[in-house]
């Protein structure tokens, strides 16, 4: 039983949390006919839905059907090869949490590039797999410092444990404050806060959070900083807007942040925008929204 030629091949197939992956070593050839002969009629555990089959250095990944999922064990009645031996690899990496699709995809693409199916033996010796890894690329648009750029760093940490998200690859789109300042040369700059420890060579730099005496400066800040400036000094400043939300360019899924959002995450046109000081939970929600928008049919197998 192979899938029909006109059936579109699903990318990023990973087993769901409640689907068991068994690992079995066999002596037979790993083609579908030999595997069917070997497995059909044998008992498999109730939760076993997939089998990583090994013979020496060769690996194949198959899905199996059983007569029933009610008893603890039931005979296998059908078998389908998801990734045949020539297209399949077995990777051992104890740092990989195999319950996390992004971690599976990362390990597969790093250790077995070009392979359709990759079984990964990871943390705690657990084995899972991915077929046709093709992570969703998410552009992370923000400004630095701090280093590492905060939103990128937080999103990476969310993905490290994101069991319910499809594989995602973060692509940084980071602009430096000093680079933004150089777009508008000035002898005096005003930055939002001293905490960022940014100064601009050849210019005097003041920090808005210290509420300094008004000078004729150029504000390197966002709209919220401009509002604070107006509150302090009764007028708006000459400004370079640093809000990454307003930066143009780039296509596809974008994760960014905006100074004017305080508690909510906004999702529109494939772009998720979180508040400037977003929590990991908000970033997780934003990444889920992007996955739903860009990979609506993805679900664990
Ligand atoms: Zn903004």
PDB file of C-alpha atoms and ligand atoms in Angstrom:
ATOM      1  CA  UNK A   1       0.000   0.000   0.000  1.00  0.00           C
ATOM      2  CA  UNK A   2       1.770   3.099  -1.155  1.00  0.00           C
ATOM      3  CA  UNK A   3       0.159   6.494  -1.313  1.00  0.00           C
ATOM      4  CA  UNK A   4      -1.242   7.525  -4.664  1.00  0.00           C
ATOM      5  CA  UNK A   5       1.053   9.454  -6.977  1.00  0.00           C
ATOM      6  CA  UNK A   6      -1.378  12.363  -7.132  1.00  0.00           C
ATOM      7  CA  UNK A   7      -1.625  12.660  -3.350  1.00  0.00           C
ATOM      8  CA  UNK A   8       0.404  15.722  -2.290  1.00  0.00           C
ATOM      9  CA  UNK A   9       3.249  14.718  -0.037  1.00  0.00           C
ATOM     10  CA  UNK A  10       2.832  16.143   3.441  1.00  0.00           C
ATOM     11  CA  UNK A  11       5.788  18.028   4.867  1.00  0.00           C
ATOM     12  CA  UNK A  12       6.911  18.089   8.496  1.00  0.00           C
ATOM     13  CA  UNK A  13       5.199  14.827   9.419  1.00  0.00           C
ATOM     14  CA  UNK A  14       5.907  14.019  13.064  1.00  0.00           C
ATOM     15  CA  UNK A  15       4.092  11.566  15.317  1.00  0.00           C
ATOM     16  CA  UNK A  16       1.609  12.995  17.798  1.00  0.00           C
ATOM     17  CA  UNK A  17       2.286  12.831  21.517  1.00  0.00           C
ATOM     18  CA  UNK A  18      -0.043   9.852  22.031  1.00  0.00           C
ATOM     19  CA  UNK A  19       1.171   7.880  19.047  1.00  0.00           C
ATOM     20  CA  UNK A  20       3.823   5.361  19.941  1.00  0.00           C
ATOM     21  CA  UNK A  21       6.985   4.953  17.954  1.00  0.00           C
ATOM     22  CA  UNK A  22       8.547   1.522  18.287  1.00  0.00           C
ATOM     23  CA  UNK A  23      12.081   0.686  17.224  1.00  0.00           C
ATOM     24  CA  UNK A  24      12.717  -2.789  15.836  1.00  0.00           C
ATOM     25  CA  UNK A  25      15.793  -4.437  14.368  1.00  0.00           C
ATOM     26  CA  UNK A  26      15.154  -6.963  11.585  1.00  0.00           C
ATOM     27  CA  UNK A  27      17.210  -9.290   9.407  1.00  0.00           C
ATOM     28  CA  UNK A  28      15.058  -8.896   6.316  1.00  0.00           C
ATOM     29  CA  UNK A  29      15.334  -6.367   3.531  1.00  0.00           C
ATOM     30  CA  UNK A  30      13.697  -2.995   4.242  1.00  0.00           C
ATOM     31  CA  UNK A  31      11.493  -2.832   1.159  1.00  0.00           C
ATOM     32  CA  UNK A  32       7.742  -2.710   1.651  1.00  0.00           C
ATOM     33  CA  UNK A  33       7.036  -6.263   0.572  1.00  0.00           C
ATOM     34  CA  UNK A  34       9.643  -7.770   2.894  1.00  0.00           C
ATOM     35  CA  UNK A  35       8.544  -5.557   5.772  1.00  0.00           C
ATOM     36  CA  UNK A  36       4.897  -6.475   5.242  1.00  0.00           C
ATOM     37  CA  UNK A  37       5.854 -10.144   5.278  1.00  0.00           C
ATOM     38  CA  UNK A  38       7.805  -9.594   8.484  1.00  0.00           C
ATOM     39  CA  UNK A  39       5.312  -7.465  10.415  1.00  0.00           C
ATOM     40  CA  UNK A  40       1.796  -8.367   9.303  1.00  0.00           C
ATOM     41  CA  UNK A  41       0.288 -10.774  11.763  1.00  0.00           C
ATOM     42  CA  UNK A  42       2.735  -9.858  14.542  1.00  0.00           C
ATOM     43  CA  UNK A  43       1.372  -8.301  17.685  1.00  0.00           C
ATOM     44  CA  UNK A  44       2.036  -4.642  18.390  1.00  0.00           C
ATOM     45  CA  UNK A  45       1.396  -2.615  21.524  1.00  0.00           C
ATOM     46  CA  UNK A  46      -1.858  -0.654  21.628  1.00  0.00           C
ATOM     47  CA  UNK A  47      -0.235   2.745  21.166  1.00  0.00           C
ATOM     48  CA  UNK A  48       2.222   1.676  18.472  1.00  0.00           C
ATOM     49  CA  UNK A  49       1.368   3.468  15.268  1.00  0.00           C
ATOM     50  CA  UNK A  50       4.823   3.836  13.746  1.00  0.00           C
ATOM     51  CA  UNK A  51       7.887   1.620  13.618  1.00  0.00           C
ATOM     52  CA  UNK A  52      11.456   2.700  13.009  1.00  0.00           C
ATOM     53  CA  UNK A  53      12.929  -0.417  11.436  1.00  0.00           C
ATOM     54  CA  UNK A  54      16.662  -0.959  11.421  1.00  0.00           C
ATOM     55  CA  UNK A  55      18.901  -3.461   9.707  1.00  0.00           C
ATOM     56  CA  UNK A  56      22.569  -2.685  10.237  1.00  0.00           C
ATOM     57  CA  UNK A  57      23.219   0.851   9.053  1.00  0.00           C
ATOM     58  CA  UNK A  58      19.910   0.991   7.189  1.00  0.00           C
ATOM     59  CA  UNK A  59      16.715   2.521   8.550  1.00  0.00           C
ATOM     60  CA  UNK A  60      13.144   2.740   7.276  1.00  0.00           C
ATOM     61  CA  UNK A  61      10.122   4.402   8.856  1.00  0.00           C
ATOM     62  CA  UNK A  62       6.746   2.701   8.542  1.00  0.00           C
ATOM     63  CA  UNK A  63       3.239   3.270   9.821  1.00  0.00           C
ATOM     64  CA  UNK A  64       1.174   0.273  10.865  1.00  0.00           C
ATOM     65  CA  UNK A  65      -2.509  -0.497  11.291  1.00  0.00           C
ATOM     66  CA  UNK A  66      -3.811  -2.957  13.821  1.00  0.00           C
ATOM     67  CA  UNK A  67      -6.982  -4.987  14.009  1.00  0.00           C
ATOM     68  CA  UNK A  68      -8.013  -3.024  17.106  1.00  0.00           C
ATOM     69  CA  UNK A  69      -6.590  -0.406  19.462  1.00  0.00           C
ATOM     70  CA  UNK A  70      -8.606  -1.669  22.427  1.00  0.00           C
ATOM     71  CA  UNK A  71      -6.596  -4.624  23.765  1.00  0.00           C
ATOM     72  CA  UNK A  72      -3.087  -4.067  25.093  1.00  0.00           C
ATOM     73  CA  UNK A  73      -1.658  -5.867  22.056  1.00  0.00           C
ATOM     74  CA  UNK A  74      -3.213  -6.579  18.675  1.00  0.00           C
ATOM     75  CA  UNK A  75      -1.969  -8.076  15.408  1.00  0.00           C
ATOM     76  CA  UNK A  76      -0.665  -5.734  12.722  1.00  0.00           C
ATOM     77  CA  UNK A  77      -2.971  -5.824   9.700  1.00  0.00           C
ATOM     78  CA  UNK A  78      -1.436  -3.218   7.404  1.00  0.00           C
ATOM     79  CA  UNK A  79       1.862  -1.462   6.819  1.00  0.00           C
ATOM     80  CA  UNK A  80       2.963   1.537   4.809  1.00  0.00           C
ATOM     81  CA  UNK A  81       6.492   2.795   4.238  1.00  0.00           C
ATOM     82  CA  UNK A  82       6.741   6.500   5.092  1.00  0.00           C
ATOM     83  CA  UNK A  83      10.457   6.760   4.329  1.00  0.00           C
ATOM     84  CA  UNK A  84      12.335   4.007   2.526  1.00  0.00           C
ATOM     85  CA  UNK A  85      15.850   3.012   3.471  1.00  0.00           C
ATOM     86  CA  UNK A  86      17.739   4.899   0.720  1.00  0.00           C
ATOM     87  CA  UNK A  87      15.986   8.122   1.810  1.00  0.00           C
ATOM     88  CA  UNK A  88      16.197   7.549   5.526  1.00  0.00           C
ATOM     89  CA  UNK A  89      18.713   8.143   8.314  1.00  0.00           C
ATOM     90  CA  UNK A  90      19.008   7.351  11.996  1.00  0.00           C
ATOM     91  CA  UNK A  91      20.497  10.142  14.100  1.00  0.00           C
ATOM     92  CA  UNK A  92      21.630   9.895  17.714  1.00  0.00           C
ATOM     93  CA  UNK A  93      21.781  13.191  19.568  1.00  0.00           C
ATOM     94  CA  UNK A  94      21.113  13.168  23.330  1.00  0.00           C
ATOM     95  CA  UNK A  95      20.531  16.939  23.332  1.00  0.00           C
ATOM     96  CA  UNK A  96      17.395  16.727  21.176  1.00  0.00           C
ATOM     97  CA  UNK A  97      13.968  16.756  22.810  1.00  0.00           C
ATOM     98  CA  UNK A  98      12.210  14.499  20.318  1.00  0.00           C
ATOM     99  CA  UNK A  99       8.753  15.693  21.450  1.00  0.00           C
ATOM    100  CA  UNK A 100       9.505  19.126  19.961  1.00  0.00           C
ATOM    101  CA  UNK A 101       8.955  19.287  16.170  1.00  0.00           C
ATOM    102  CA  UNK A 102      11.336  22.239  15.728  1.00  0.00           C
ATOM    103  CA  UNK A 103      14.080  20.303  17.535  1.00  0.00           C
ATOM    104  CA  UNK A 104      13.427  17.224  15.375  1.00  0.00           C
ATOM    105  CA  UNK A 105      13.603  19.244  12.166  1.00  0.00           C
ATOM    106  CA  UNK A 106      16.751  21.044  13.274  1.00  0.00           C
ATOM    107  CA  UNK A 107      18.499  17.785  14.150  1.00  0.00           C
ATOM    108  CA  UNK A 108      17.346  16.094  10.937  1.00  0.00           C
ATOM    109  CA  UNK A 109      18.497  18.904   8.672  1.00  0.00           C
ATOM    110  CA  UNK A 110      21.826  19.309  10.464  1.00  0.00           C
ATOM    111  CA  UNK A 111      22.788  15.638  10.748  1.00  0.00           C
ATOM    112  CA  UNK A 112      21.088  14.161   7.671  1.00  0.00           C
ATOM    113  CA  UNK A 113      20.577  16.941   5.143  1.00  0.00           C
ATOM    114  CA  UNK A 114      18.587  15.912   2.090  1.00  0.00           C
ATOM    115  CA  UNK A 115      17.150  12.787   3.696  1.00  0.00           C
ATOM    116  CA  UNK A 116      13.349  12.460   3.394  1.00  0.00           C
ATOM    117  CA  UNK A 117      12.897  10.630   6.652  1.00  0.00           C
ATOM    118  CA  UNK A 118      15.022  10.972   9.762  1.00  0.00           C
ATOM    119  CA  UNK A 119      14.595   8.994  12.965  1.00  0.00           C
ATOM    120  CA  UNK A 120      16.140  10.779  15.937  1.00  0.00           C
ATOM    121  CA  UNK A 121      17.207   9.127  19.158  1.00  0.00           C
ATOM    122  CA  UNK A 122      17.332  12.041  21.559  1.00  0.00           C
ATOM    123  CA  UNK A 123      17.078  13.013  25.213  1.00  0.00           C
ATOM    124  CA  UNK A 124      16.342  10.116  27.591  1.00  0.00           C
ATOM    125  CA  UNK A 125      16.941   7.742  24.675  1.00  0.00           C
ATOM    126  CA  UNK A 126      13.482   8.516  23.225  1.00  0.00           C
ATOM    127  CA  UNK A 127      13.071   7.924  19.509  1.00  0.00           C
ATOM    128  CA  UNK A 128      10.839   9.895  17.188  1.00  0.00           C
ATOM    129  CA  UNK A 129      11.036  10.906  13.554  1.00  0.00           C
ATOM    130  CA  UNK A 130      10.239  13.529  10.963  1.00  0.00           C
ATOM    131  CA  UNK A 131       9.618  13.173   7.249  1.00  0.00           C
ATOM    132  CA  UNK A 132      10.178  15.887   4.667  1.00  0.00           C
ATOM    133  CA  UNK A 133      11.376  18.507   7.150  1.00  0.00           C
ATOM    134  CA  UNK A 134      10.632  22.002   5.822  1.00  0.00           C
ATOM    135  CA  UNK A 135      10.375  24.432   8.724  1.00  0.00           C
ATOM    136  CA  UNK A 136       8.160  27.476   8.468  1.00  0.00           C
ATOM    137  CA  UNK A 137      10.480  30.470   8.138  1.00  0.00           C
ATOM    138  CA  UNK A 138       9.568  33.276  10.499  1.00  0.00           C
ATOM    139  CA  UNK A 139      11.309  36.609  10.085  1.00  0.00           C
ATOM    140  CA  UNK A 140      11.930  38.148  13.515  1.00  0.00           C
ATOM    141  CA  UNK A 141      11.970  41.893  13.057  1.00  0.00           C
ATOM    142  CA  UNK A 142      13.349  44.025  15.872  1.00  0.00           C
ATOM    143  CA  UNK A 143      16.070  46.394  17.013  1.00  0.00           C
ATOM    144  CA  UNK A 144      19.255  45.870  19.003  1.00  0.00           C
ATOM    145  CA  UNK A 145      20.709  46.285  21.574  1.00  0.00           C
ATOM    146  CA  UNK A 146      20.222  44.345  23.784  1.00  0.00           C
ATOM    147  CA  UNK A 147      22.336  41.405  22.640  1.00  0.00           C
ATOM    148  CA  UNK A 148      21.223  38.835  21.847  1.00  0.00           C
ATOM    149  CA  UNK A 149      18.212  40.703  20.425  1.00  0.00           C
ATOM    150  CA  UNK A 150      15.472  40.082  22.965  1.00  0.00           C
ATOM    151  CA  UNK A 151      12.511  38.987  20.828  1.00  0.00           C
ATOM    152  CA  UNK A 152      14.681  36.625  18.794  1.00  0.00           C
ATOM    153  CA  UNK A 153      16.166  35.144  21.957  1.00  0.00           C
ATOM    154  CA  UNK A 154      12.741  34.684  23.571  1.00  0.00           C
ATOM    155  CA  UNK A 155      11.224  33.128  20.432  1.00  0.00           C
ATOM    156  CA  UNK A 156      14.140  30.710  20.229  1.00  0.00           C
ATOM    157  CA  UNK A 157      13.567  29.708  23.862  1.00  0.00           C
ATOM    158  CA  UNK A 158       9.838  29.184  23.202  1.00  0.00           C
ATOM    159  CA  UNK A 159      10.606  26.964  20.215  1.00  0.00           C
ATOM    160  CA  UNK A 160      13.044  24.899  22.267  1.00  0.00           C
ATOM    161  CA  UNK A 161      10.034  23.528  24.203  1.00  0.00           C
ATOM    162  CA  UNK A 162       7.182  24.055  21.702  1.00  0.00           C
ATOM    163  CA  UNK A 163       5.646  20.587  21.527  1.00  0.00           C
ATOM    164  CA  UNK A 164       2.479  21.803  19.780  1.00  0.00           C
ATOM    165  CA  UNK A 165       3.969  23.923  16.993  1.00  0.00           C
ATOM    166  CA  UNK A 166       5.143  22.778  13.570  1.00  0.00           C
ATOM    167  CA  UNK A 167       8.866  23.077  12.880  1.00  0.00           C
ATOM    168  CA  UNK A 168       9.801  26.748  12.720  1.00  0.00           C
ATOM    169  CA  UNK A 169      13.050  28.372  11.655  1.00  0.00           C
ATOM    170  CA  UNK A 170      13.686  31.874  12.965  1.00  0.00           C
ATOM    171  CA  UNK A 171      15.396  34.307  10.634  1.00  0.00           C
ATOM    172  CA  UNK A 172      16.686  37.451  12.343  1.00  0.00           C
ATOM    173  CA  UNK A 173      15.912  40.831  10.792  1.00  0.00           C
ATOM    174  CA  UNK A 174      17.640  43.092  13.269  1.00  0.00           C
ATOM    175  CA  UNK A 175      18.559  46.748  12.838  1.00  0.00           C
ATOM    176  CA  UNK A 176      21.026  48.461  15.171  1.00  0.00           C
ATOM    177  CA  UNK A 177      20.024  51.684  16.916  1.00  0.00           C
ATOM    178  CA  UNK A 178      23.316  53.253  15.871  1.00  0.00           C
ATOM    179  CA  UNK A 179      22.560  52.381  12.245  1.00  0.00           C
ATOM    180  CA  UNK A 180      19.152  54.072  12.570  1.00  0.00           C
ATOM    181  CA  UNK A 181      20.835  57.134  14.100  1.00  0.00           C
ATOM    182  CA  UNK A 182      23.277  57.398  11.204  1.00  0.00           C
ATOM    183  CA  UNK A 183      20.302  57.787   8.858  1.00  0.00           C
ATOM    184  CA  UNK A 184      19.746  61.232  10.405  1.00  0.00           C
ATOM    185  CA  UNK A 185      23.119  62.845  11.333  1.00  0.00           C
ATOM    186  CA  UNK A 186      22.819  65.126  14.378  1.00  0.00           C
ATOM    187  CA  UNK A 187      25.189  66.567  17.013  1.00  0.00           C
ATOM    188  CA  UNK A 188      22.759  65.516  19.770  1.00  0.00           C
ATOM    189  CA  UNK A 189      20.699  62.389  20.173  1.00  0.00           C
ATOM    190  CA  UNK A 190      18.095  61.359  22.685  1.00  0.00           C
ATOM    191  CA  UNK A 191      17.747  57.639  23.342  1.00  0.00           C
ATOM    192  CA  UNK A 192      14.870  55.991  25.243  1.00  0.00           C
ATOM    193  CA  UNK A 193      16.914  54.672  28.177  1.00  0.00           C
ATOM    194  CA  UNK A 194      20.422  54.553  29.555  1.00  0.00           C
ATOM    195  CA  UNK A 195      19.979  50.859  30.346  1.00  0.00           C
ATOM    196  CA  UNK A 196      20.633  49.991  26.707  1.00  0.00           C
ATOM    197  CA  UNK A 197      24.151  51.446  27.183  1.00  0.00           C
ATOM    198  CA  UNK A 198      24.114  52.797  23.647  1.00  0.00           C
ATOM    199  CA  UNK A 199      26.057  55.919  22.771  1.00  0.00           C
ATOM    200  CA  UNK A 200      26.591  57.345  19.349  1.00  0.00           C
ATOM    201  CA  UNK A 201      30.123  58.192  18.275  1.00  0.00           C
ATOM    202  CA  UNK A 202      30.776  61.862  17.583  1.00  0.00           C
ATOM    203  CA  UNK A 203      27.499  63.051  19.115  1.00  0.00           C
ATOM    204  CA  UNK A 204      26.218  63.966  22.575  1.00  0.00           C
ATOM    205  CA  UNK A 205      23.745  61.407  23.829  1.00  0.00           C
ATOM    206  CA  UNK A 206      21.021  61.961  26.430  1.00  0.00           C
ATOM    207  CA  UNK A 207      18.511  59.432  27.758  1.00  0.00           C
ATOM    208  CA  UNK A 208      14.789  60.075  27.975  1.00  0.00           C
ATOM    209  CA  UNK A 209      14.305  57.947  31.098  1.00  0.00           C
ATOM    210  CA  UNK A 210      16.555  60.405  32.980  1.00  0.00           C
ATOM    211  CA  UNK A 211      14.280  63.326  31.987  1.00  0.00           C
ATOM    212  CA  UNK A 212      17.203  65.572  31.020  1.00  0.00           C
ATOM    213  CA  UNK A 213      17.006  69.345  30.318  1.00  0.00           C
ATOM    214  CA  UNK A 214      15.466  69.919  26.899  1.00  0.00           C
ATOM    215  CA  UNK A 215      17.955  70.304  24.046  1.00  0.00           C
ATOM    216  CA  UNK A 216      17.614  70.381  20.288  1.00  0.00           C
ATOM    217  CA  UNK A 217      18.165  66.677  19.838  1.00  0.00           C
ATOM    218  CA  UNK A 218      17.055  63.936  17.536  1.00  0.00           C
ATOM    219  CA  UNK A 219      15.048  61.239  19.262  1.00  0.00           C
ATOM    220  CA  UNK A 220      16.071  57.709  18.301  1.00  0.00           C
ATOM    221  CA  UNK A 221      12.931  56.066  19.590  1.00  0.00           C
ATOM    222  CA  UNK A 222       9.458  54.768  19.040  1.00  0.00           C
ATOM    223  CA  UNK A 223       6.094  56.512  19.089  1.00  0.00           C
ATOM    224  CA  UNK A 224       5.685  55.764  22.798  1.00  0.00           C
ATOM    225  CA  UNK A 225       9.004  57.570  23.482  1.00  0.00           C
ATOM    226  CA  UNK A 226       7.729  60.464  21.390  1.00  0.00           C
ATOM    227  CA  UNK A 227       4.565  60.575  23.529  1.00  0.00           C
ATOM    228  CA  UNK A 228       6.691  60.612  26.671  1.00  0.00           C
ATOM    229  CA  UNK A 229       8.783  63.415  25.139  1.00  0.00           C
ATOM    230  CA  UNK A 230       5.650  65.425  24.518  1.00  0.00           C
ATOM    231  CA  UNK A 231       4.539  64.847  28.106  1.00  0.00           C
ATOM    232  CA  UNK A 232       7.906  66.015  29.485  1.00  0.00           C
ATOM    233  CA  UNK A 233       8.624  68.960  27.178  1.00  0.00           C
ATOM    234  CA  UNK A 234       5.286  69.941  25.676  1.00  0.00           C
ATOM    235  CA  UNK A 235       6.369  69.216  22.110  1.00  0.00           C
ATOM    236  CA  UNK A 236       7.405  66.421  19.840  1.00  0.00           C
ATOM    237  CA  UNK A 237      11.068  65.917  18.964  1.00  0.00           C
ATOM    238  CA  UNK A 238      12.809  65.489  15.655  1.00  0.00           C
ATOM    239  CA  UNK A 239      12.732  61.697  15.448  1.00  0.00           C
ATOM    240  CA  UNK A 240      13.987  58.545  13.815  1.00  0.00           C
ATOM    241  CA  UNK A 241      11.217  55.996  14.387  1.00  0.00           C
ATOM    242  CA  UNK A 242      12.764  52.725  15.539  1.00  0.00           C
ATOM    243  CA  UNK A 243       9.518  50.754  15.910  1.00  0.00           C
ATOM    244  CA  UNK A 244      10.196  47.506  14.009  1.00  0.00           C
ATOM    245  CA  UNK A 245       6.510  47.200  13.178  1.00  0.00           C
ATOM    246  CA  UNK A 246       6.857  50.129  10.766  1.00  0.00           C
ATOM    247  CA  UNK A 247       9.860  48.692   8.962  1.00  0.00           C
ATOM    248  CA  UNK A 248       8.949  47.590   5.455  1.00  0.00           C
ATOM    249  CA  UNK A 249      10.164  44.696   3.383  1.00  0.00           C
ATOM    250  CA  UNK A 250      10.272  40.958   3.756  1.00  0.00           C
ATOM    251  CA  UNK A 251       7.663  38.436   2.768  1.00  0.00           C
ATOM    252  CA  UNK A 252       6.096  35.487   4.522  1.00  0.00           C
ATOM    253  CA  UNK A 253       5.552  35.044   8.243  1.00  0.00           C
ATOM    254  CA  UNK A 254       6.842  37.908  10.377  1.00  0.00           C
ATOM    255  CA  UNK A 255       7.119  38.202  14.154  1.00  0.00           C
ATOM    256  CA  UNK A 256       7.669  41.731  15.389  1.00  0.00           C
ATOM    257  CA  UNK A 257       6.936  44.021  18.301  1.00  0.00           C
ATOM    258  CA  UNK A 258       5.427  47.451  18.788  1.00  0.00           C
ATOM    259  CA  UNK A 259       5.911  50.072  21.450  1.00  0.00           C
ATOM    260  CA  UNK A 260       2.225  50.965  21.459  1.00  0.00           C
ATOM    261  CA  UNK A 261       0.892  47.512  22.334  1.00  0.00           C
ATOM    262  CA  UNK A 262       0.628  46.992  26.066  1.00  0.00           C
ATOM    263  CA  UNK A 263      -1.033  43.653  26.656  1.00  0.00           C
ATOM    264  CA  UNK A 264      -2.472  42.178  23.486  1.00  0.00           C
ATOM    265  CA  UNK A 265      -0.895  40.319  20.581  1.00  0.00           C
ATOM    266  CA  UNK A 266      -2.060  41.467  17.157  1.00  0.00           C
ATOM    267  CA  UNK A 267      -2.153  39.173  14.152  1.00  0.00           C
ATOM    268  CA  UNK A 268      -2.967  40.488  10.686  1.00  0.00           C
ATOM    269  CA  UNK A 269      -1.896  39.584   7.144  1.00  0.00           C
ATOM    270  CA  UNK A 270       0.461  36.885   8.336  1.00  0.00           C
ATOM    271  CA  UNK A 271       2.303  39.248  10.709  1.00  0.00           C
ATOM    272  CA  UNK A 272       2.188  38.775  14.487  1.00  0.00           C
ATOM    273  CA  UNK A 273       3.010  41.787  16.635  1.00  0.00           C
ATOM    274  CA  UNK A 274       3.681  41.468  20.354  1.00  0.00           C
ATOM    275  CA  UNK A 275       4.092  44.210  22.988  1.00  0.00           C
ATOM    276  CA  UNK A 276       7.571  45.636  23.482  1.00  0.00           C
ATOM    277  CA  UNK A 277       8.044  43.749  26.762  1.00  0.00           C
ATOM    278  CA  UNK A 278       6.221  40.576  25.690  1.00  0.00           C
ATOM    279  CA  UNK A 279       6.153  37.502  27.914  1.00  0.00           C
ATOM    280  CA  UNK A 280       7.162  34.052  26.679  1.00  0.00           C
ATOM    281  CA  UNK A 281       3.457  33.105  26.798  1.00  0.00           C
ATOM    282  CA  UNK A 282       2.587  35.992  24.471  1.00  0.00           C
ATOM    283  CA  UNK A 283       5.380  35.040  22.087  1.00  0.00           C
ATOM    284  CA  UNK A 284       4.196  31.437  22.160  1.00  0.00           C
ATOM    285  CA  UNK A 285       0.682  32.640  21.288  1.00  0.00           C
ATOM    286  CA  UNK A 286       2.082  34.774  18.455  1.00  0.00           C
ATOM    287  CA  UNK A 287       4.054  31.857  16.984  1.00  0.00           C
ATOM    288  CA  UNK A 288       0.953  29.642  17.196  1.00  0.00           C
ATOM    289  CA  UNK A 289      -1.036  32.297  15.316  1.00  0.00           C
ATOM    290  CA  UNK A 290       1.642  32.448  12.612  1.00  0.00           C
ATOM    291  CA  UNK A 291       1.665  28.660  12.328  1.00  0.00           C
ATOM    292  CA  UNK A 292      -2.148  28.621  12.022  1.00  0.00           C
ATOM    293  CA  UNK A 293      -1.984  31.314   9.331  1.00  0.00           C
ATOM    294  CA  UNK A 294       0.880  29.865   7.280  1.00  0.00           C
ATOM    295  CA  UNK A 295       0.641  26.114   7.920  1.00  0.00           C
ATOM    296  CA  UNK A 296      -3.105  25.697   8.551  1.00  0.00           C
ATOM    297  CA  UNK A 297      -3.182  21.992   7.702  1.00  0.00           C
ATOM    298  CA  UNK A 298      -0.224  20.952   9.840  1.00  0.00           C
ATOM    299  CA  UNK A 299      -1.009  18.557  12.677  1.00  0.00           C
ATOM    300  CA  UNK A 300       0.930  15.726  14.249  1.00  0.00           C
ATOM    301  CA  UNK A 301       0.339  12.388  12.499  1.00  0.00           C
TER     302      UNK A 301
HETATM  303 ZN1  LIG B   1       5.382  50.653  17.592  1.00  0.00          ZN
END
